[in-house]
Structures are given as C-alpha cells and as structure tokens.
PDB file of C-alpha atoms in Angstrom:
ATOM      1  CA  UNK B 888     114.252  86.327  90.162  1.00 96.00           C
ATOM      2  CA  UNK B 889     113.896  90.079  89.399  1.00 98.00           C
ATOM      3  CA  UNK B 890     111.031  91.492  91.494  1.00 98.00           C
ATOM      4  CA  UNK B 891     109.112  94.833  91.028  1.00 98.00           C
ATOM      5  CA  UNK B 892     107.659  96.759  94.090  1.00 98.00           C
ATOM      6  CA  UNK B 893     105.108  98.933  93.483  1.00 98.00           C
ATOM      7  CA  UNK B 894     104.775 101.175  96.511  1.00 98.00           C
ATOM      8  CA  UNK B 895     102.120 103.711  97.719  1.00 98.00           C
ATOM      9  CA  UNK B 896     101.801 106.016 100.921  1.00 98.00           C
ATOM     10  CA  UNK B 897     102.899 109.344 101.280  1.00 98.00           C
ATOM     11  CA  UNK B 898     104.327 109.227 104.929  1.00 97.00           C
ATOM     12  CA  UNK B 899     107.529 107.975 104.379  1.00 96.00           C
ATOM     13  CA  UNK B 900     107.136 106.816 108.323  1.00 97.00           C
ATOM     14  CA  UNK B 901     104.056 104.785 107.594  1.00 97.00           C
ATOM     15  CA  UNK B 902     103.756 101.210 108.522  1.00 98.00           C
ATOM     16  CA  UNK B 903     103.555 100.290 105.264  1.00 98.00           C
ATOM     17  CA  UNK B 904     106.444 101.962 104.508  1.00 98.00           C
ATOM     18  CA  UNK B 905     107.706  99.591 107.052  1.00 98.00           C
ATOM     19  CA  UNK B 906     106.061  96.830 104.811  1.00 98.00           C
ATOM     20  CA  UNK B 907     107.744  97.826 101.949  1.00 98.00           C
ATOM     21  CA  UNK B 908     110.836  97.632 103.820  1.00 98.00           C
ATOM     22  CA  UNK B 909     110.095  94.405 105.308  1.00 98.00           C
ATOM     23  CA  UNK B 910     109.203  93.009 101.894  1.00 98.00           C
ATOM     24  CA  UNK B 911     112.529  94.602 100.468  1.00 98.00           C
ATOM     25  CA  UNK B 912     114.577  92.593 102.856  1.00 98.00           C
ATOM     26  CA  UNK B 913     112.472  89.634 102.886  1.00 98.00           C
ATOM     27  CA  UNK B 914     113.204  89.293  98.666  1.00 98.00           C
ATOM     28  CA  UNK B 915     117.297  90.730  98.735  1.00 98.00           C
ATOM     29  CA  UNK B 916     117.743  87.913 101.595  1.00 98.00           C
ATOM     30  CA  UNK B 917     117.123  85.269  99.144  1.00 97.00           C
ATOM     31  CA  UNK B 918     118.773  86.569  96.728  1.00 98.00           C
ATOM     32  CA  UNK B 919     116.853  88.137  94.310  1.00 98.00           C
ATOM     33  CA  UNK B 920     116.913  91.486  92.345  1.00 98.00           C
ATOM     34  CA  UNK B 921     114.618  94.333  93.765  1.00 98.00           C
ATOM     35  CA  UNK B 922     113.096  97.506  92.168  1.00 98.00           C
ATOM     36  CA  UNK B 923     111.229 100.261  93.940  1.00 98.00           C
ATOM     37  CA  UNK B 924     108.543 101.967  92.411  1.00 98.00           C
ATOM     38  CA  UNK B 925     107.546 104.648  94.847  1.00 98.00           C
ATOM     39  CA  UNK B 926     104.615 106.637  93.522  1.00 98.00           C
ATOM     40  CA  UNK B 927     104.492 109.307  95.654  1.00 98.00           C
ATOM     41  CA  UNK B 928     108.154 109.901  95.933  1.00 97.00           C
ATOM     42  CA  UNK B 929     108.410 109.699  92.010  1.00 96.00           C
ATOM     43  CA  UNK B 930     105.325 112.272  91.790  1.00 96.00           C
ATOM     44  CA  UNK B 931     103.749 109.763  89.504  1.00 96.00           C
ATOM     45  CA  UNK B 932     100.776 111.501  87.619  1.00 94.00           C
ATOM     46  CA  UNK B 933      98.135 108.972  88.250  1.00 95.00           C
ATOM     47  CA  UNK B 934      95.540 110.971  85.368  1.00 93.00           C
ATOM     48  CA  UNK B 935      95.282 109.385  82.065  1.00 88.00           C
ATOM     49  CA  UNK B 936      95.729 112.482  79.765  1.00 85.00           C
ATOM     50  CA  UNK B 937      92.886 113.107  76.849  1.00 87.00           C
ATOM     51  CA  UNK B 938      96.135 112.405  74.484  1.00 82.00           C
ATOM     52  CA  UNK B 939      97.028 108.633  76.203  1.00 83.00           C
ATOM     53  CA  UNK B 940      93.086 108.279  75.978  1.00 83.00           C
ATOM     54  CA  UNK B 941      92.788 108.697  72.376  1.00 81.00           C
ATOM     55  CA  UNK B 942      96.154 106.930  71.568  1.00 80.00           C
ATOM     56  CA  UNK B 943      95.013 104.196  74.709  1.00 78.00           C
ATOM     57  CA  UNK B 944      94.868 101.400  71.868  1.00 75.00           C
ATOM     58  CA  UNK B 945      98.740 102.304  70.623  1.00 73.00           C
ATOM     59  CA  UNK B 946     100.499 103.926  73.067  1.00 59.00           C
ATOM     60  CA  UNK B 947     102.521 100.543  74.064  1.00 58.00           C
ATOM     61  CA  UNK B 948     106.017 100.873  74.917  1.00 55.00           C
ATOM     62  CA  UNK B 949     106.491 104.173  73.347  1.00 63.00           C
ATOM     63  CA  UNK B 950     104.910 106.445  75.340  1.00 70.00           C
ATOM     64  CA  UNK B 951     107.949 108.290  77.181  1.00 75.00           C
ATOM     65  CA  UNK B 952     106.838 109.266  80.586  1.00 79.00           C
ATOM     66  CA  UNK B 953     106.546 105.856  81.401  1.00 88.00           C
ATOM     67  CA  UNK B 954     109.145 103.680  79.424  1.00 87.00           C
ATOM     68  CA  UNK B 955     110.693 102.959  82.358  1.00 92.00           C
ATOM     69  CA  UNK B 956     107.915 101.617  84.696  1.00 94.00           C
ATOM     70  CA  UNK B 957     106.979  99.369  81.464  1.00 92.00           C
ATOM     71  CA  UNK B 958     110.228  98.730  80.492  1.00 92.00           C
ATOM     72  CA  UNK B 959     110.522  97.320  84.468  1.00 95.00           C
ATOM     73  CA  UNK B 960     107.194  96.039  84.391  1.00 95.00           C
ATOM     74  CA  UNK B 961     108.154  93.860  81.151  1.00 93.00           C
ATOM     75  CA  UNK B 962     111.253  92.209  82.974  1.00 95.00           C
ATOM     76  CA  UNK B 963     109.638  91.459  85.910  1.00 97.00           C
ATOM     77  CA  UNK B 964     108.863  88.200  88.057  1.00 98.00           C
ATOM     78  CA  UNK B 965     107.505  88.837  90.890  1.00 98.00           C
ATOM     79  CA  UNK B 966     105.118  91.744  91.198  1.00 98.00           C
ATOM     80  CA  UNK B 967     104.537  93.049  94.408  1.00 98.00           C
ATOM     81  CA  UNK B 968     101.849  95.526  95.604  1.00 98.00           C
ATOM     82  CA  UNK B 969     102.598  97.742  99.113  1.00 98.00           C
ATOM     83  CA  UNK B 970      99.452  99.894 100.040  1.00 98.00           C
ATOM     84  CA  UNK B 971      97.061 100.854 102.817  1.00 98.00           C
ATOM     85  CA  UNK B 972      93.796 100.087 101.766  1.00 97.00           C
ATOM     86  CA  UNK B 973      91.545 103.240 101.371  1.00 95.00           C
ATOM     87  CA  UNK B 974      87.614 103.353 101.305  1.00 92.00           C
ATOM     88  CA  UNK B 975      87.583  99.550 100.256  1.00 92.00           C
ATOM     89  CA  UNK B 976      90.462  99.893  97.767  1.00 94.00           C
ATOM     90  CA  UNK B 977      94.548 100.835  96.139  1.00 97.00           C
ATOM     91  CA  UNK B 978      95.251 103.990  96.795  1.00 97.00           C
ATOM     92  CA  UNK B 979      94.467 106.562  93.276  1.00 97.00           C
ATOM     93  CA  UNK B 980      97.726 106.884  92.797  1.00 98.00           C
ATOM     94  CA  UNK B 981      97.722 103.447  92.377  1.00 98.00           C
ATOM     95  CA  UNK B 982      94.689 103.048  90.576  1.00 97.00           C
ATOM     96  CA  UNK B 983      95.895 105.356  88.219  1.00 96.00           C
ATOM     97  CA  UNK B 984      99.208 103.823  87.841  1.00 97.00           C
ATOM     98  CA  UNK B 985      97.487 100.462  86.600  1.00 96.00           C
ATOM     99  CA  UNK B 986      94.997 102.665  84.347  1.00 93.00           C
ATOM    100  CA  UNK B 987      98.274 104.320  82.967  1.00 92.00           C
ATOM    101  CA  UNK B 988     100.699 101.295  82.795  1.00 93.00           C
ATOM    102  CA  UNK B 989      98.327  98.202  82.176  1.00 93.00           C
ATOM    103  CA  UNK B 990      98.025  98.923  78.676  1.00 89.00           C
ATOM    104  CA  UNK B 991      97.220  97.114  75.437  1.00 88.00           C
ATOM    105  CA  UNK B 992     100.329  95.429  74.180  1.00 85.00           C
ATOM    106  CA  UNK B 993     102.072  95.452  77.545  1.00 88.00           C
ATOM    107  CA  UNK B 994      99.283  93.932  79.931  1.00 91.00           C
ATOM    108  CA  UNK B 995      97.222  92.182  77.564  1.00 91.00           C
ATOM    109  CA  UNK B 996      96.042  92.631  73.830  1.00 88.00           C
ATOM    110  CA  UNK B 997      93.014  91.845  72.525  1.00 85.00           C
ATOM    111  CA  UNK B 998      92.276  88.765  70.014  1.00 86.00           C
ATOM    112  CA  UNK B 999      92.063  89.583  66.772  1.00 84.00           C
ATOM    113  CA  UNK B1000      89.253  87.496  65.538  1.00 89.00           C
ATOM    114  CA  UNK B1001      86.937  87.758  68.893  1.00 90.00           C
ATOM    115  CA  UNK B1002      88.186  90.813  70.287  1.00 84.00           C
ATOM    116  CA  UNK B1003      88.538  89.501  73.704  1.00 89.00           C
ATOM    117  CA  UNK B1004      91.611  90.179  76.607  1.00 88.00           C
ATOM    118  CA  UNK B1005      94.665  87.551  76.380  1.00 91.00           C
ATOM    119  CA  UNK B1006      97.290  88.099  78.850  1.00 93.00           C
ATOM    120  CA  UNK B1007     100.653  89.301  78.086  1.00 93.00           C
ATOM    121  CA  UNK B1008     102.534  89.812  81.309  1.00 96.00           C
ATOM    122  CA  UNK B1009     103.394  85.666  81.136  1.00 96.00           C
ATOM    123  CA  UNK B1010     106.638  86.679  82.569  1.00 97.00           C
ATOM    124  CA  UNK B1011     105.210  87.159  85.677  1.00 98.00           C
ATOM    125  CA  UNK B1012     104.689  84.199  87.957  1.00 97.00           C
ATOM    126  CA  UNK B1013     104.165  85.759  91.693  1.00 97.00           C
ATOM    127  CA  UNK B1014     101.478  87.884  92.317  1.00 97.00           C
ATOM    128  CA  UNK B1015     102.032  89.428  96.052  1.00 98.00           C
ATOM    129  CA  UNK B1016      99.742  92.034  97.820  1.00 98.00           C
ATOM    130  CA  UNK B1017     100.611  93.629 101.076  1.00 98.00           C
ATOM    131  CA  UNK B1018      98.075  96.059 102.397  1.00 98.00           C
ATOM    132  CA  UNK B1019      96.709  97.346 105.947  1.00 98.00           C
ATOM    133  CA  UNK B1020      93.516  97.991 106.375  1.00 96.00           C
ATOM    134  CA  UNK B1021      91.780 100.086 109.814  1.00 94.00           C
ATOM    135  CA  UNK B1022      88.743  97.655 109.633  1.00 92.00           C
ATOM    136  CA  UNK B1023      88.384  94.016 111.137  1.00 90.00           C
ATOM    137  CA  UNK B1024      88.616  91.343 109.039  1.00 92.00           C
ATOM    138  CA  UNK B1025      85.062  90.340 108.868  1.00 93.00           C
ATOM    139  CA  UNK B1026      84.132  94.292 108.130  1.00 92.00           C
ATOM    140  CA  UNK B1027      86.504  94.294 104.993  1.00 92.00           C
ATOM    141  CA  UNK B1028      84.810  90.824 103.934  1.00 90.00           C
ATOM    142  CA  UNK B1029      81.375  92.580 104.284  1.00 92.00           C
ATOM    143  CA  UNK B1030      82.344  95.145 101.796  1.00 92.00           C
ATOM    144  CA  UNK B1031      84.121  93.013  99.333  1.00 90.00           C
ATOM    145  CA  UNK B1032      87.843  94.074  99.628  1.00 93.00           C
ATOM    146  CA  UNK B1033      87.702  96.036  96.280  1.00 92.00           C
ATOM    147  CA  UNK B1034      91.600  96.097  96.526  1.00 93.00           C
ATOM    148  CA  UNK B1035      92.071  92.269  96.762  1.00 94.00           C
ATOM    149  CA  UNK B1036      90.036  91.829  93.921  1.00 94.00           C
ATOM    150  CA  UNK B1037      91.629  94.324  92.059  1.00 95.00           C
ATOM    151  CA  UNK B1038      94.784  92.617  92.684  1.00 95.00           C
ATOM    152  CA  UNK B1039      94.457  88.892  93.182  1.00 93.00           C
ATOM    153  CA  UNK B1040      91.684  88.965  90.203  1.00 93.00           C
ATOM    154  CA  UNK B1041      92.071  91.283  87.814  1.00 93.00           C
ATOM    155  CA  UNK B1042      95.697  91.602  87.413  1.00 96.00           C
ATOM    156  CA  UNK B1043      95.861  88.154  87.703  1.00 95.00           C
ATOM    157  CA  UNK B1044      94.035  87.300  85.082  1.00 93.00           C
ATOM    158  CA  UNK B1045      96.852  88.892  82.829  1.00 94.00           C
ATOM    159  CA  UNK B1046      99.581  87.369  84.009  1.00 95.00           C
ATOM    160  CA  UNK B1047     101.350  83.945  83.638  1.00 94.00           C
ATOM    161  CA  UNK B1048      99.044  80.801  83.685  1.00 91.00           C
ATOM    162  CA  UNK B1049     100.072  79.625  87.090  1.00 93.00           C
ATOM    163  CA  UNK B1050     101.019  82.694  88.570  1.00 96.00           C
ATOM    164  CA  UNK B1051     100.623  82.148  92.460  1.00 96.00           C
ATOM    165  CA  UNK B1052      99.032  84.688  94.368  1.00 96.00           C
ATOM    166  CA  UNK B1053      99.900  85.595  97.575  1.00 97.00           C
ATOM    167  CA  UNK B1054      97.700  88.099  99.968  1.00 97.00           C
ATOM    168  CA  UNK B1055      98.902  89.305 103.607  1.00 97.00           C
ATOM    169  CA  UNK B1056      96.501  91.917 105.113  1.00 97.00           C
ATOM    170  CA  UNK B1057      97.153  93.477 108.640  1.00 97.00           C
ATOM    171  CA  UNK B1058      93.812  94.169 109.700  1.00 97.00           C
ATOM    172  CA  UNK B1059      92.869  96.936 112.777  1.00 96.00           C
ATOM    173  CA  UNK B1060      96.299  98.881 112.464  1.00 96.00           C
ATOM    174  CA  UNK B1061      94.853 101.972 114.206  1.00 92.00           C
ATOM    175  CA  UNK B1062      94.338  99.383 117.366  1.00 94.00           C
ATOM    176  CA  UNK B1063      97.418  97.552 117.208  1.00 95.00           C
ATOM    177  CA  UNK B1064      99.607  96.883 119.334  1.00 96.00           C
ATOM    178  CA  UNK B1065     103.231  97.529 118.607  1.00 96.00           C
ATOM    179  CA  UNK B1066     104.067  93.478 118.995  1.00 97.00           C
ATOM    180  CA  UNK B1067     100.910  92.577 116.505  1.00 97.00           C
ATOM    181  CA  UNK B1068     102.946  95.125 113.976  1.00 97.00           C
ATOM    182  CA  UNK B1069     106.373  93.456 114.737  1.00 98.00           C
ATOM    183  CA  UNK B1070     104.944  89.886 114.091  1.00 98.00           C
ATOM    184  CA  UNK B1071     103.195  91.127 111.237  1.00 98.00           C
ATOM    185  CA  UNK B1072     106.340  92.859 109.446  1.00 98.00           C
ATOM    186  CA  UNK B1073     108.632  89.833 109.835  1.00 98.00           C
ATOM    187  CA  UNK B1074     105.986  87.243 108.160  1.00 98.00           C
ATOM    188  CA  UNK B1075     106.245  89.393 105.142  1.00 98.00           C
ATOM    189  CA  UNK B1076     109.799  89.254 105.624  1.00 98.00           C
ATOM    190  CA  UNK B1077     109.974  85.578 105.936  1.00 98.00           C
ATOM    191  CA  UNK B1078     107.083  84.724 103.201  1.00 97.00           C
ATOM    192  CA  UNK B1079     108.816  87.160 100.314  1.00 98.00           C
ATOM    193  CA  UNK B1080     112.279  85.146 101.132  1.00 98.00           C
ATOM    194  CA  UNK B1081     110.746  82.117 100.530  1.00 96.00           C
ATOM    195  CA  UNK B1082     109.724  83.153  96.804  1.00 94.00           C
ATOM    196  CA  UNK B1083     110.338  80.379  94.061  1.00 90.00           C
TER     197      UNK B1083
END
C-alpha cells in the first residue's frame, strides 16, 4: 500500500514530530511504501495566488509548483494527516495546502448536468488523522474539533466509498506525563502497522 504523510509543525523536536515518526515506523513495519510531505521543511506556500484563483477551475495537474504533491497525492492509499491542533483546527499551512492541492479534477469535479461535488480521490481507502491538542477532551468536544471535521468529513467525502477513517488525538500534551506520551506514540505505531 503506498501511503502519503502529510506533516505540519515547525519544531522539528515536537511531539508530533515524534508522531510522524511513530506513524512512519508504524506503516514501513508492515511493509508498505511511505512518503513525507513536510510543509514547513519544504517551505510550502500555503496562499492561493490571484493567478491559481482565476485558473482554480483548470489548474489540475498542470500547475508546476505542485505536480509533485498531486502527482503523490494521485497514487496514494493511505492518507495520513500529522498536526497539532491550533485554535480548534490544521495548522494554515495545512489549510492552505488542502486549499492549494484539493483541486477540481484531482479531489473532486463537479457534475456536469447538476453541478454538484463527486469525489475523485477513489484511490484512497484510509483516511488517518493524528493530532495533539493542549485542551481536555470534553473542551475540544465543546468547541467542535474544527480539525476532525475538516478531516474525517470533508476530505472524506472525496475519497473512496468505503474509505475507513481513523482518528487518534492526544489530548492535554502540555500536562503530560512523559509515560502518557510513550503509550500514546506506540498506539500510533501499532494502529498504522495494522493498515489493510
């Protein structure tokens, strides 16, 4: 199974860099193929341009500064999302790499006769999210998890028919304790190995 990792944090010593590396090992240990998208390290521009606005509806696969994350995007699986959830939500850079990637004729394309979104990212069939957040549990559900939804919705929605979701949160990091972290990092190593 080829799987895409779409990473971002800028502290390259950040528990969720951890994640990422946890969720790296957890998918190469069964075997499958692993690619990296690091945002920050790439210095993704995460601004849609007025040009890629105007051109929005036929940009595709031809716009060059990002053949390769659709190119990667196209061939993938598995797609896996490694953030820490800020104000309720992905990251901008993130945001902005779904505005900028997610595009008609990659993502989805609309119907011709009602105009409405059908998916066209059937090639992928897992759906993962890994995120932290510095709020309890029952304080993120108060304020609706924008990022989840985001995620486990609305990309969803464009993917393959039965694409199964899966959704591991590490709630209170800035109280943790180092052994909550450790337990935490190898379930995502042990859930993203066992990946069908």
């Amino acid at each position: 199974m080829r799987c895409l990792v779409v990473y971002a944090h800028p502290d390259p010593e950040s528990f969720s860099a951890a994640l990422r590396d946890a969720a790296v090992a957890g998918l190469t240990s069964a075997g499958h193929h692993v690619d990296v998208l690091d945002l920050y390290e790439l210095g993704f521009d995460p601004c849609i341009s007025a040009a890629e606005l105007e051109d929005y509806f036929t940009i595709g696969h031809d716009h060059p500064s990002l053949a390769d994350h659709l190119d990667l995007l196209g061939r993938t699986d598995a797609l896996v999302f490694v953030y820490p959830t800020w104000w309720s939500g992905v990251p901008a850079i993130m945001k902005g790499w779904l505005d900028r990637t997610f595009l008609p004729g990659v993502a989805f394309r609309l119907d011709d006769r009602t105009n409405r979104i059908r998916p066209a990212l059937g090639n992928v069939r897992h759906l993962v999210g890994l995120t932290t957040y510095g709020a309890p549990r029952w304080s993120v559900a108060a304020v609706g998890d924008a990022g989840r939804r985001t995620i486990g919705r609305t990309v969803r929605i464009i993917c393959a028919k039965r694409c199964k979701r899966t959704w591991l949160g590490f709630y209170q990091l800035d109280t943790a304790r180092e052994s909550d972290r450790a337990e935490f990092l190898a379930r995502v190593a042990r859930e993203l190995a066992a990946l069908r």
